[in-house]
CSV table of C-alpha atoms in Angstrom, one decimal:
chain,number,residue,atom,x,y,z
U,166,MET,CA,0.5,13.0,7.6
U,167,ASP,CA,0.6,10.5,10.5
U,168,ILE,CA,4.0,8.8,10.9
U,169,THR,CA,2.5,5.3,11.0
U,170,ALA,CA,0.6,6.1,7.7
U,171,LEU,CA,3.8,7.4,6.2
U,172,LEU,CA,5.8,4.3,7.2
U,173,LEU,CA,3.1,1.9,5.8
U,174,ILE,CA,2.7,3.8,2.5
U,175,THR,CA,6.5,4.0,2.1
U,176,ALA,CA,6.8,0.2,2.8
U,177,PHE,CA,4.0,-0.4,0.4
U,178,ARG,CA,5.8,1.6,-2.4
U,179,HIS,CA,9.4,0.8,-1.7
U,180,GLN,CA,11.6,-1.9,-0.6
U,181,ILE,CA,13.8,-1.1,2.4
U,182,ASN,CA,16.5,-3.7,3.0
U,183,GLU,CA,19.5,-2.4,5.0
U,184,PRO,CA,22.3,-3.7,7.1
U,185,ASN,CA,20.9,-2.2,10.3
U,186,ILE,CA,18.1,0.0,11.7
U,187,GLU,CA,20.2,3.1,11.4
U,188,ALA,CA,20.6,2.6,7.7
U,189,GLY,CA,16.9,1.6,7.4
U,190,HIS,CA,16.0,4.9,9.1
U,191,ALA,CA,18.3,6.9,6.8
U,192,ARG,CA,16.7,5.2,3.8
U,193,PHE,CA,13.2,5.9,5.1
U,194,ALA,CA,14.0,9.5,5.7
U,195,GLU,CA,15.5,9.8,2.1
U,196,LEU,CA,12.4,8.3,0.6
U,197,VAL,CA,9.9,10.4,2.4
U,198,GLY,CA,12.0,13.6,2.1
U,199,GLN,CA,11.8,14.6,5.7
U,200,GLU,CA,13.8,14.0,8.9
U,201,ILE,CA,12.1,11.9,11.5
U,202,GLY,CA,14.1,11.2,14.6
U,203,ILE,CA,15.4,7.7,15.1
U,204,ASP,CA,13.6,7.3,18.4
U,205,THR,CA,10.3,8.2,16.8
U,206,PHE,CA,11.1,5.9,13.9
U,207,CYS,CA,11.9,3.0,16.3
U,208,ASP,CA,8.7,3.6,18.3
U,209,VAL,CA,6.6,3.5,15.1
U,210,VAL,CA,8.3,0.4,13.8
U,211,ALA,CA,7.8,-1.4,17.2
U,212,ALA,CA,4.1,-0.3,17.3
U,213,CYS,CA,3.5,-1.5,13.7
U,214,GLN,CA,5.1,-4.9,14.5
U,215,ARG,CA,3.1,-5.2,17.7
U,216,ASP,CA,-0.1,-4.5,15.7
U,217,GLY,CA,0.8,-7.1,13.0
U,218,LEU,CA,1.3,-4.5,10.3
U,219,ILE,CA,4.9,-5.4,9.5
U,220,ARG,CA,7.0,-8.5,9.8
U,221,GLU,CA,9.9,-9.0,12.1
U,222,PRO,CA,12.5,-6.4,10.6
U,223,ILE,CA,15.6,-8.1,11.9
U,224,ARG,CA,16.5,-11.2,9.9
U,225,LEU,CA,19.4,-13.5,9.5
U,226,PRO,CA,19.2,-14.6,5.8
U,227,GLU,CA,20.4,-18.1,5.1
U,228,GLY,CA,24.2,-18.2,4.6
U,229,ALA,CA,24.6,-14.6,5.9
U,230,LEU,CA,27.2,-13.8,8.6
U,231,GLN,CA,25.2,-10.9,10.0
U,232,CYS,CA,21.6,-9.8,10.4
U,233,HIS,CA,19.8,-7.5,8.0
U,234,TRP,CA,17.0,-5.0,8.6
U,235,HIS,CA,13.9,-5.2,6.3
U,236,LEU,CA,10.7,-3.2,6.3
U,237,GLU,CA,8.0,-5.6,4.9
U,238,LEU,CA,4.3,-5.3,5.3
U,239,THR,CA,2.1,-8.2,6.5
U,240,PRO,CA,-1.3,-8.7,4.5
U,241,LYS,CA,-2.9,-6.6,7.3
U,242,GLY,CA,-0.3,-3.9,6.8
U,243,VAL,CA,-0.9,-3.8,3.0
U,244,ALA,CA,-4.7,-3.3,3.6
U,245,ALA,CA,-3.9,-0.5,6.0
U,246,ALA,CA,-1.4,1.1,3.6
U,247,ARG,CA,-4.1,1.1,0.8
U,248,ARG,CA,-6.6,2.6,3.2
U,249,TYR,CA,-4.2,5.4,4.0
U,250,GLN,CA,-3.5,6.0,0.3
U,251,ASP,CA,-7.2,6.3,-0.5
U,252,GLN,CA,-7.7,9.0,2.2
C-alpha cells in the first residue's frame, strides 16, 4: 500500500497525539505493524500537510509548556482516506 494512503487511513482510524514527531513516528509504526523510516515518514507528513490533507501537526495547547505532535485529518484528508479504504 502507498505510504500516503497508509498514513491517511491510519489517521482516520486512530488518534495519534504524541510529545514529538519521533514518538508520533513510533506510534504510527506500531499501529501499521511495519517499520517506515523516519525520513520517509517526515516527507509523507510534509506532503500531506502541503496538499491540505492533514492539519499542522505541531501544536502548543493552551496552558502547555511544550509543543505536542498530532496527526489530524482535514475534511479533504477524511475524503481521501475514505476513498483509499474503498479501493
